[in-house]
């Protein structure tokens, strides 16, 4: 078992690789939130509506979630570095196509589809490589702390950076910015060496990939349909659940027959990992749901421009930066369970402050305390939640669990934008804003309940007999 107390010093080449991996997480998270401050600009330029932009944002997050599990499996067959670089190239093409989009359809193709596919290919290798390159808890917590800090900052600072670019140049320039960052990551990734050789003989469950993606798409599209047709919403969600049930049933049958399914159901036999996945889902739901709701309210109801909206979000960015970069020190002093619970309590309190202050005053400062609390809370718990899940499984299953973990997180982002956005666009008013935020707070309490069920002390063996290295551990 890896040493829990004495971190191994990362060699210089690992630090260069970590820079590439962290930047990759940053730009993908940035892409999920920076469009929030462009709602008015894009809708006017492309002659669409707020709901149209919401659909583009949600579809991007949904494509990532739907394809992350297949993306994780492909790393085993074709190699982590190859999938990482191919994902970067596909993403860059999508960003440039989005920058030149003449209408909403092309924007969805470039941003929502191509960038979503690229992200699904490049993100699983980020987490697999980090887990393999940093074997002990403390150094891994440091590495994941940097990656999650950049990811959280990308999501929280997306509105500010996007606002500056949109106001100073154009919303299209924000996509050119993404392509330039991708070019830098490609250059930095030259030194990446795959710790595990690819295995071209590994089978790929194409049918399972289609079924899982279809089921997830139907569920999220059902949520998006809530403000138009309640019966359509119910039909889509029920159909999505049935398709996902069919996928799980076929996966079980393949396992019993000795064949390799897209997703091994044995992954769900680890209770600690399951709870960690729930916390990941709710964390990103809170982050992206809050980001979309506050940004849309500021622009559509308060009449703020892109840069004014982005400046308000600086509070969340600072909170995330401070707490995420403290991940290594916090991991030494507190258990993963304590950190995750503390993060949820801070985030839910932040949502409550946002609702209370915004309802009682009309100044922009009313948003700052709540967003700061949310940023601090999310930064405290993002890293331990990832560490709990990734470290619960041996090297052979890192491709699968990484894909599942990222899929669950991005599905949370999709749910956050879809649920809060649907409530908000149904009636852009103070009442709708409060309803959306209260809904997010209630879901956050569900995440807190899941975190409370995590073990207080180091867990026993994983389902495969490999000692779990991090769940509930004091570093």
Short mmCIF file of C-alpha atoms in Angstrom, two decimals:
data_model
loop_
_atom_site.label_atom_id
_atom_site.label_comp_id
_atom_site.label_asym_id
_atom_site.label_seq_id
_atom_site.Cartn_x
_atom_site.Cartn_y
_atom_site.Cartn_z
CA UNK A 1 0.00 0.00 0.00
CA UNK A 2 1.25 3.49 -0.78
CA UNK A 3 2.70 5.48 2.13
CA UNK A 4 0.07 7.81 3.56
CA UNK A 5 2.41 10.07 5.50
CA UNK A 6 5.60 10.66 3.52
CA UNK A 7 5.00 12.15 0.07
CA UNK A 8 7.28 11.26 -2.78
CA UNK A 9 8.90 14.26 -4.37
CA UNK A 10 7.64 14.58 -7.92
CA UNK A 11 10.41 14.62 -10.54
CA UNK A 12 10.62 17.72 -12.81
CA UNK A 13 9.03 15.91 -15.76
CA UNK A 14 6.01 15.09 -13.59
CA UNK A 15 5.62 18.77 -12.75
CA UNK A 16 5.59 19.69 -16.44
CA UNK A 17 3.00 17.01 -17.09
CA UNK A 18 0.94 18.26 -14.15
CA UNK A 19 0.95 21.76 -15.67
CA UNK A 20 -0.52 20.37 -18.92
CA UNK A 21 -3.13 18.29 -17.10
CA UNK A 22 -4.20 21.17 -14.84
CA UNK A 23 -4.51 23.57 -17.78
CA UNK A 24 -6.62 21.00 -19.62
CA UNK A 25 -9.04 20.82 -16.68
CA UNK A 26 -9.05 24.63 -16.51
CA UNK A 27 -10.04 25.19 -20.13
CA UNK A 28 -12.75 22.52 -20.09
CA UNK A 29 -14.29 23.99 -16.92
CA UNK A 30 -13.92 27.49 -18.37
CA UNK A 31 -15.85 26.41 -21.46
CA UNK A 32 -18.75 25.25 -19.30
CA UNK A 33 -19.27 28.63 -17.63
CA UNK A 34 -17.83 31.44 -19.75
CA UNK A 35 -20.85 31.46 -22.07
CA UNK A 36 -23.04 32.41 -19.11
CA UNK A 37 -21.97 36.06 -19.43
CA UNK A 38 -22.46 36.05 -23.19
CA UNK A 39 -26.17 35.26 -23.05
CA UNK A 40 -27.31 38.68 -24.29
CA UNK A 41 -24.47 39.12 -26.80
CA UNK A 42 -24.87 35.70 -28.40
CA UNK A 43 -28.67 35.83 -28.49
CA UNK A 44 -28.59 39.22 -30.24
CA UNK A 45 -25.76 38.37 -32.64
CA UNK A 46 -27.17 34.96 -33.64
CA UNK A 47 -30.83 36.06 -33.47
CA UNK A 48 -31.75 33.49 -30.82
CA UNK A 49 -33.15 33.50 -27.27
CA UNK A 50 -31.89 33.05 -23.71
CA UNK A 51 -33.33 29.54 -23.84
CA UNK A 52 -31.40 28.85 -27.05
CA UNK A 53 -28.11 29.77 -25.37
CA UNK A 54 -29.10 27.69 -22.33
CA UNK A 55 -29.62 24.70 -24.62
CA UNK A 56 -26.16 25.19 -26.17
CA UNK A 57 -24.53 25.32 -22.73
CA UNK A 58 -26.45 22.33 -21.43
CA UNK A 59 -25.82 20.19 -24.53
CA UNK A 60 -22.07 20.85 -24.19
CA UNK A 61 -22.14 19.62 -20.57
CA UNK A 62 -24.40 16.73 -21.53
CA UNK A 63 -22.17 15.51 -24.39
CA UNK A 64 -19.27 15.46 -21.95
CA UNK A 65 -21.27 13.46 -19.41
CA UNK A 66 -22.69 11.03 -21.98
CA UNK A 67 -19.32 10.25 -23.59
CA UNK A 68 -17.02 10.35 -20.56
CA UNK A 69 -17.45 6.64 -19.74
CA UNK A 70 -16.67 5.54 -23.34
CA UNK A 71 -13.79 8.04 -23.32
CA UNK A 72 -12.35 6.45 -20.20
CA UNK A 73 -12.55 2.97 -21.74
CA UNK A 74 -10.81 4.11 -24.92
CA UNK A 75 -7.75 5.11 -22.88
CA UNK A 76 -7.14 1.45 -22.06
CA UNK A 77 -7.25 0.45 -25.70
CA UNK A 78 -5.44 3.35 -27.38
CA UNK A 79 -3.38 4.82 -24.54
CA UNK A 80 -3.86 7.76 -22.24
CA UNK A 81 -1.54 10.18 -24.06
CA UNK A 82 -3.02 9.45 -27.49
CA UNK A 83 -6.58 10.03 -26.27
CA UNK A 84 -5.45 13.18 -24.49
CA UNK A 85 -3.85 14.70 -27.60
CA UNK A 86 -6.66 13.65 -29.96
CA UNK A 87 -9.17 15.17 -27.55
CA UNK A 88 -7.22 18.43 -27.52
CA UNK A 89 -7.23 18.62 -31.34
CA UNK A 90 -10.97 17.89 -31.60
CA UNK A 91 -11.64 20.50 -28.94
CA UNK A 92 -9.57 23.14 -30.75
CA UNK A 93 -11.43 22.52 -34.01
CA UNK A 94 -14.74 22.96 -32.19
CA UNK A 95 -13.57 26.19 -30.56
CA UNK A 96 -12.52 27.71 -33.89
CA UNK A 97 -15.78 26.62 -35.53
CA UNK A 98 -17.72 28.25 -32.68
CA UNK A 99 -15.77 31.48 -33.14
CA UNK A 100 -16.93 31.63 -36.78
CA UNK A 101 -20.52 30.43 -36.14
CA UNK A 102 -23.11 32.27 -38.30
CA UNK A 103 -26.02 30.87 -36.30
CA UNK A 104 -27.05 28.85 -33.25
CA UNK A 105 -26.87 25.52 -35.13
CA UNK A 106 -23.18 25.92 -36.00
CA UNK A 107 -22.45 27.15 -32.48
CA UNK A 108 -24.03 23.99 -31.07
CA UNK A 109 -22.01 21.86 -33.52
CA UNK A 110 -18.71 23.52 -32.60
CA UNK A 111 -19.16 24.26 -28.90
CA UNK A 112 -21.67 21.69 -27.73
CA UNK A 113 -20.73 18.71 -29.92
CA UNK A 114 -17.06 18.96 -30.95
CA UNK A 115 -15.81 20.60 -27.77
CA UNK A 116 -17.92 18.15 -25.78
CA UNK A 117 -16.46 15.14 -27.63
CA UNK A 118 -12.93 16.52 -27.28
CA UNK A 119 -13.41 17.01 -23.55
CA UNK A 120 -14.74 13.46 -23.11
CA UNK A 121 -11.54 12.16 -24.73
CA UNK A 122 -9.02 14.37 -22.92
CA UNK A 123 -10.38 14.57 -19.36
CA UNK A 124 -10.25 10.86 -18.31
CA UNK A 125 -6.47 10.73 -19.05
CA UNK A 126 -6.01 13.77 -16.77
CA UNK A 127 -7.27 11.82 -13.76
CA UNK A 128 -5.77 8.46 -14.73
CA UNK A 129 -2.29 9.93 -15.25
CA UNK A 130 -2.47 11.88 -11.99
CA UNK A 131 -3.47 8.77 -10.04
CA UNK A 132 -0.68 6.69 -11.61
CA UNK A 133 2.07 9.31 -11.38
CA UNK A 134 1.42 10.24 -7.75
CA UNK A 135 1.20 6.99 -5.71
CA UNK A 136 0.92 8.31 -2.11
CA UNK A 137 -1.99 10.19 -0.57
CA UNK A 138 -0.26 13.48 0.22
CA UNK A 139 1.43 14.02 -3.14
CA UNK A 140 -1.74 12.87 -4.90
CA UNK A 141 -3.79 15.30 -2.82
CA UNK A 142 -1.37 18.05 -3.84
CA UNK A 143 -1.65 17.13 -7.53
CA UNK A 144 -5.43 16.79 -7.45
CA UNK A 145 -5.56 20.03 -5.45
CA UNK A 146 -3.79 21.87 -8.26
CA UNK A 147 -5.95 20.24 -10.95
CA UNK A 148 -9.21 20.83 -9.11
CA UNK A 149 -8.14 24.38 -8.23
CA UNK A 150 -7.59 25.12 -11.90
CA UNK A 151 -10.86 23.38 -12.76
CA UNK A 152 -12.82 25.28 -10.13
CA UNK A 153 -11.17 28.55 -11.07
CA UNK A 154 -11.92 27.90 -14.74
CA UNK A 155 -15.59 27.44 -13.88
CA UNK A 156 -15.74 30.36 -11.44
CA UNK A 157 -13.50 32.75 -13.42
CA UNK A 158 -15.11 31.82 -16.73
CA UNK A 159 -17.67 34.61 -16.38
CA UNK A 160 -14.98 37.20 -15.56
CA UNK A 161 -12.53 36.18 -18.29
CA UNK A 162 -15.37 35.68 -20.77
CA UNK A 163 -16.82 39.06 -19.78
CA UNK A 164 -13.51 40.86 -20.28
CA UNK A 165 -12.97 39.27 -23.70
CA UNK A 166 -16.58 39.79 -24.79
CA UNK A 167 -16.65 43.45 -23.75
CA UNK A 168 -13.15 44.26 -24.98
CA UNK A 169 -13.30 42.35 -28.29
CA UNK A 170 -16.23 40.02 -28.97
CA UNK A 171 -17.82 36.84 -27.63
CA UNK A 172 -16.24 35.07 -30.60
CA UNK A 173 -12.77 35.96 -29.32
CA UNK A 174 -13.47 33.90 -26.19
CA UNK A 175 -13.46 30.78 -28.36
CA UNK A 176 -10.21 31.86 -30.04
CA UNK A 177 -8.77 32.21 -26.52
CA UNK A 178 -9.74 28.59 -25.83
CA UNK A 179 -7.99 27.42 -29.01
CA UNK A 180 -4.81 29.30 -28.02
CA UNK A 181 -4.78 27.69 -24.57
CA UNK A 182 -5.26 24.26 -26.21
CA UNK A 183 -2.21 24.95 -28.41
CA UNK A 184 -0.18 25.68 -25.26
CA UNK A 185 -1.36 22.43 -23.66
CA UNK A 186 -0.35 20.43 -26.75
CA UNK A 187 3.13 21.95 -26.51
CA UNK A 188 3.41 21.18 -22.78
CA UNK A 189 2.17 17.60 -23.26
CA UNK A 190 5.13 16.60 -25.42
CA UNK A 191 6.86 15.16 -22.34
CA UNK A 192 3.97 12.96 -21.28
CA UNK A 193 4.86 9.27 -21.08
CA UNK A 194 2.09 6.75 -20.53
CA UNK A 195 2.79 4.78 -17.30
CA UNK A 196 0.73 1.87 -18.66
CA UNK A 197 1.06 0.58 -22.25
CA UNK A 198 -2.12 0.60 -24.36
CA UNK A 199 -3.80 -2.73 -24.99
CA UNK A 200 -5.19 -2.84 -28.58
CA UNK A 201 -6.81 -6.19 -27.83
CA UNK A 202 -9.20 -4.69 -25.28
CA UNK A 203 -12.76 -4.89 -26.55
CA UNK A 204 -15.04 -1.86 -26.74
CA UNK A 205 -18.75 -2.15 -26.00
CA UNK A 206 -20.21 0.02 -28.78
CA UNK A 207 -23.79 -0.97 -28.00
CA UNK A 208 -23.31 -0.08 -24.35
CA UNK A 209 -21.83 3.30 -25.32
CA UNK A 210 -24.86 4.10 -27.49
CA UNK A 211 -27.36 3.02 -24.83
CA UNK A 212 -25.69 4.88 -21.96
CA UNK A 213 -25.33 8.08 -23.99
CA UNK A 214 -28.92 7.89 -25.24
CA UNK A 215 -30.31 7.35 -21.75
CA UNK A 216 -28.42 10.30 -20.28
CA UNK A 217 -29.42 12.58 -23.16
CA UNK A 218 -33.10 11.68 -22.77
CA UNK A 219 -33.07 12.40 -19.02
CA UNK A 220 -31.45 15.82 -19.35
CA UNK A 221 -33.56 16.79 -22.37
CA UNK A 222 -36.59 15.86 -20.29
CA UNK A 223 -35.53 18.37 -17.63
CA UNK A 224 -35.05 21.03 -20.31
CA UNK A 225 -38.59 20.38 -21.60
CA UNK A 226 -40.14 21.12 -18.19
CA UNK A 227 -40.97 24.76 -18.94
CA UNK A 228 -42.67 23.91 -22.26
CA UNK A 229 -44.56 20.66 -21.79
CA UNK A 230 -44.79 18.77 -18.50
CA UNK A 231 -46.01 15.57 -20.20
CA UNK A 232 -43.10 15.63 -22.64
CA UNK A 233 -40.75 16.08 -19.69
CA UNK A 234 -42.19 13.04 -17.92
CA UNK A 235 -42.11 10.94 -21.10
CA UNK A 236 -38.46 11.79 -21.87
CA UNK A 237 -37.26 11.17 -18.31
CA UNK A 238 -39.11 7.85 -18.03
CA UNK A 239 -37.79 6.75 -21.43
CA UNK A 240 -34.27 7.78 -20.41
CA UNK A 241 -34.47 5.79 -17.18
CA UNK A 242 -35.72 2.74 -19.10
CA UNK A 243 -32.85 2.98 -21.60
CA UNK A 244 -30.32 3.29 -18.75
CA UNK A 245 -31.93 0.28 -17.07
CA UNK A 246 -31.56 -1.65 -20.33
CA UNK A 247 -27.89 -0.61 -20.49
CA UNK A 248 -27.24 -1.85 -16.93
CA UNK A 249 -29.05 -5.11 -17.60
CA UNK A 250 -26.98 -5.81 -20.73
CA UNK A 251 -23.80 -4.89 -18.86
CA UNK A 252 -24.62 -7.40 -16.14
CA UNK A 253 -25.36 -10.09 -18.74
CA UNK A 254 -22.01 -9.46 -20.47
CA UNK A 255 -20.13 -9.69 -17.19
CA UNK A 256 -21.84 -12.95 -16.32
CA UNK A 257 -20.92 -14.31 -19.76
CA UNK A 258 -17.26 -13.43 -19.20
CA UNK A 259 -17.22 -10.54 -21.70
CA UNK A 260 -16.07 -6.97 -20.97
CA UNK A 261 -18.93 -4.44 -20.78
CA UNK A 262 -18.55 -0.69 -21.23
CA UNK A 263 -18.98 -0.24 -17.50
CA UNK A 264 -18.19 -2.95 -14.99
CA UNK A 265 -20.98 -3.04 -12.43
CA UNK A 266 -18.42 -4.16 -9.84
CA UNK A 267 -17.44 -0.49 -9.62
CA UNK A 268 -20.68 0.12 -7.75
CA UNK A 269 -19.91 -2.46 -5.05
CA UNK A 270 -17.62 -0.01 -3.27
CA UNK A 271 -19.88 1.93 -0.89
CA UNK A 272 -17.34 4.67 -0.20
CA UNK A 273 -16.77 5.28 -3.90
CA UNK A 274 -20.53 5.40 -4.54
CA UNK A 275 -20.96 8.08 -1.88
CA UNK A 276 -18.00 9.99 -3.31
CA UNK A 277 -19.63 9.94 -6.75
CA UNK A 278 -22.83 11.39 -5.30
CA UNK A 279 -20.88 14.24 -3.68
CA UNK A 280 -19.05 14.95 -6.96
CA UNK A 281 -22.33 15.13 -8.85
CA UNK A 282 -23.91 17.56 -6.36
CA UNK A 283 -20.79 19.74 -6.14
CA UNK A 284 -20.74 20.46 -9.87
CA UNK A 285 -24.52 20.79 -9.92
CA UNK A 286 -24.20 23.55 -7.30
CA UNK A 287 -21.34 25.28 -9.11
CA UNK A 288 -22.81 25.32 -12.61
CA UNK A 289 -26.39 25.82 -11.47
CA UNK A 290 -25.42 28.85 -9.39
CA UNK A 291 -23.22 30.22 -12.17
CA UNK A 292 -25.99 30.06 -14.79
CA UNK A 293 -28.74 31.34 -12.48
CA UNK A 294 -26.82 34.33 -11.13
CA UNK A 295 -25.36 35.25 -14.54
CA UNK A 296 -28.72 35.08 -16.31
CA UNK A 297 -30.44 37.06 -13.53
CA UNK A 298 -27.77 39.78 -13.57
CA UNK A 299 -27.94 40.24 -17.33
CA UNK A 300 -31.62 39.75 -18.11
CA UNK A 301 -33.23 41.21 -14.96
CA UNK A 302 -30.61 43.67 -13.68
CA UNK A 303 -29.34 44.66 -17.13
CA UNK A 304 -25.63 44.07 -16.39
CA UNK A 305 -23.23 43.71 -19.29
CA UNK A 306 -20.76 40.84 -19.68
CA UNK A 307 -17.87 42.44 -17.81
CA UNK A 308 -20.03 43.67 -14.92
CA UNK A 309 -21.42 40.17 -14.54
CA UNK A 310 -17.94 38.66 -14.64
CA UNK A 311 -16.63 41.03 -11.96
CA UNK A 312 -19.39 39.91 -9.57
CA UNK A 313 -18.16 36.31 -9.95
CA UNK A 314 -14.65 37.30 -8.83
CA UNK A 315 -15.76 36.56 -5.26
CA UNK A 316 -16.41 32.89 -6.10
CA UNK A 317 -13.12 32.66 -7.98
CA UNK A 318 -11.13 33.98 -5.03
CA UNK A 319 -12.88 31.57 -2.66
CA UNK A 320 -12.12 28.60 -4.89
CA UNK A 321 -8.52 29.64 -5.37
CA UNK A 322 -7.81 30.02 -1.65
CA UNK A 323 -9.45 26.79 -0.51
CA UNK A 324 -8.40 24.57 -3.44
CA UNK A 325 -4.73 25.48 -3.13
CA UNK A 326 -4.93 24.58 0.57
CA UNK A 327 -5.89 20.99 -0.33
CA UNK A 328 -2.51 19.47 0.60
CA UNK A 329 -2.39 21.06 4.05
CA UNK A 330 -6.05 20.30 4.73
CA UNK A 331 -5.55 16.64 3.72
CA UNK A 332 -2.85 16.31 6.40
CA UNK A 333 -5.03 17.66 9.19
CA UNK A 334 -8.59 16.59 8.39
CA UNK A 335 -10.32 13.50 7.04
CA UNK A 336 -11.81 13.46 3.56
CA UNK A 337 -15.26 13.12 5.12
CA UNK A 338 -14.80 16.21 7.30
CA UNK A 339 -13.60 18.32 4.37
CA UNK A 340 -16.47 17.29 2.11
CA UNK A 341 -19.08 17.92 4.82
CA UNK A 342 -17.54 21.32 5.63
CA UNK A 343 -17.59 22.23 1.96
CA UNK A 344 -21.26 21.41 1.58
CA UNK A 345 -22.21 23.36 4.71
CA UNK A 346 -20.32 26.41 3.42
CA UNK A 347 -21.81 26.17 -0.07
CA UNK A 348 -25.41 25.74 1.13
CA UNK A 349 -24.92 28.67 3.51
CA UNK A 350 -23.63 30.69 0.56
CA UNK A 351 -26.75 29.93 -1.47
CA UNK A 352 -28.92 31.00 1.48
CA UNK A 353 -26.99 34.27 1.77
CA UNK A 354 -27.41 34.89 -1.97
CA UNK A 355 -31.18 34.48 -1.72
CA UNK A 356 -31.48 36.62 1.41
CA UNK A 357 -29.28 39.54 0.43
CA UNK A 358 -30.33 39.76 -3.21
CA UNK A 359 -33.97 39.83 -2.19
CA UNK A 360 -33.40 42.70 0.25
CA UNK A 361 -31.06 45.01 -1.69
CA UNK A 362 -30.46 45.94 -5.33
CA UNK A 363 -26.69 46.57 -5.19
CA UNK A 364 -24.15 44.30 -6.86
CA UNK A 365 -22.38 43.86 -3.50
CA UNK A 366 -25.33 41.73 -2.37
CA UNK A 367 -23.95 38.86 -4.50
CA UNK A 368 -20.40 38.94 -3.11
CA UNK A 369 -20.71 37.28 0.36
CA UNK A 370 -22.79 34.37 -0.95
CA UNK A 371 -20.56 33.71 -3.96
CA UNK A 372 -17.45 33.90 -1.74
CA UNK A 373 -18.92 31.29 0.63
CA UNK A 374 -19.87 29.03 -2.28
CA UNK A 375 -16.37 29.33 -3.74
CA UNK A 376 -14.70 28.54 -0.42
CA UNK A 377 -17.01 25.58 0.19
CA UNK A 378 -16.55 24.06 -3.25
CA UNK A 379 -12.79 24.51 -3.15
CA UNK A 380 -12.58 22.65 0.18
CA UNK A 381 -14.45 19.58 -1.08
CA UNK A 382 -13.65 19.17 -4.79
CA UNK A 383 -10.25 17.54 -4.23
CA UNK A 384 -11.16 15.07 -1.44
CA UNK A 385 -14.23 13.89 -3.38
CA UNK A 386 -12.09 13.06 -6.42
CA UNK A 387 -9.38 11.49 -4.27
CA UNK A 388 -11.90 9.28 -2.47
CA UNK A 389 -13.20 7.85 -5.74
CA UNK A 390 -9.99 7.56 -7.77
CA UNK A 391 -7.97 5.96 -4.98
CA UNK A 392 -10.55 3.32 -4.16
CA UNK A 393 -9.55 1.17 -7.15
CA UNK A 394 -6.37 -0.50 -8.47
CA UNK A 395 -4.46 0.60 -11.58
CA UNK A 396 -6.27 -1.86 -13.85
CA UNK A 397 -9.59 -0.12 -13.24
CA UNK A 398 -8.40 3.49 -13.42
CA UNK A 399 -9.72 3.93 -16.99
CA UNK A 400 -13.19 2.80 -15.99
CA UNK A 401 -13.48 4.69 -12.72
CA UNK A 402 -12.01 7.86 -14.21
CA UNK A 403 -14.58 7.82 -17.02
CA UNK A 404 -17.40 7.11 -14.56
CA UNK A 405 -16.20 9.78 -12.13
CA UNK A 406 -15.95 12.49 -14.79
CA UNK A 407 -19.27 11.42 -16.31
CA UNK A 408 -21.01 11.75 -12.96
CA UNK A 409 -19.43 15.17 -12.35
CA UNK A 410 -20.36 16.50 -15.78
CA UNK A 411 -23.83 15.06 -15.45
CA UNK A 412 -24.08 17.15 -12.29
CA UNK A 413 -23.06 20.22 -14.31
CA UNK A 414 -25.76 19.38 -16.88
CA UNK A 415 -28.38 18.90 -14.17
CA UNK A 416 -27.39 22.18 -12.51
CA UNK A 417 -27.75 24.21 -15.69
CA UNK A 418 -30.87 22.36 -16.81
CA UNK A 419 -32.74 22.41 -13.49
CA UNK A 420 -31.88 25.93 -12.34
CA UNK A 421 -31.98 27.32 -15.87
CA UNK A 422 -35.39 25.81 -16.57
CA UNK A 423 -36.85 27.34 -13.41
CA UNK A 424 -35.25 30.70 -14.20
CA UNK A 425 -36.20 31.06 -17.87
CA UNK A 426 -39.78 30.06 -17.05
CA UNK A 427 -40.15 33.49 -15.46
CA UNK A 428 -37.13 35.77 -15.18
CA UNK A 429 -38.08 37.57 -11.99
CA UNK A 430 -37.05 37.74 -8.33
CA UNK A 431 -39.43 34.92 -7.55
CA UNK A 432 -37.94 32.63 -10.20
CA UNK A 433 -34.40 33.50 -9.09
CA UNK A 434 -35.19 32.61 -5.48
CA UNK A 435 -36.95 29.38 -6.53
CA UNK A 436 -33.93 28.28 -8.58
CA UNK A 437 -31.46 29.03 -5.79
CA UNK A 438 -33.59 27.36 -3.10
CA UNK A 439 -33.82 24.24 -5.31
CA UNK A 440 -30.02 24.19 -5.53
CA UNK A 441 -29.72 24.55 -1.75
CA UNK A 442 -32.06 21.60 -1.14
CA UNK A 443 -30.02 19.43 -3.51
CA UNK A 444 -26.88 20.61 -1.70
CA UNK A 445 -28.32 19.30 1.56
CA UNK A 446 -28.68 15.93 -0.17
CA UNK A 447 -24.97 16.06 -0.95
CA UNK A 448 -24.23 16.86 2.68
CA UNK A 449 -26.24 13.81 3.76
CA UNK A 450 -24.21 11.60 1.38
CA UNK A 451 -20.96 13.05 2.74
CA UNK A 452 -22.07 12.31 6.32
CA UNK A 453 -22.32 8.62 5.40
CA UNK A 454 -18.67 8.42 4.30
CA UNK A 455 -16.47 6.38 6.68
CA UNK A 456 -14.71 8.27 9.46
CA UNK A 457 -11.59 6.10 9.31
CA UNK A 458 -9.60 4.40 6.50
CA UNK A 459 -11.68 1.83 4.71
CA UNK A 460 -10.97 -1.83 4.28
CA UNK A 461 -10.20 -3.60 1.02
CA UNK A 462 -11.80 -2.64 -2.22
CA UNK A 463 -14.06 -5.17 -3.97
CA UNK A 464 -10.98 -6.65 -5.61
CA UNK A 465 -8.97 -7.04 -2.44
CA UNK A 466 -6.72 -4.08 -3.09
CA UNK A 467 -6.41 -1.85 -0.03
CA UNK A 468 -8.20 1.46 -0.50
CA UNK A 469 -5.72 4.29 -0.04
CA UNK A 470 -7.80 7.32 0.72
CA UNK A 471 -11.46 7.00 1.65
CA UNK A 472 -12.08 8.69 4.98
CA UNK A 473 -8.37 8.91 5.70
CA UNK A 474 -6.46 11.31 7.93
CA UNK A 475 -3.30 12.06 6.00
#
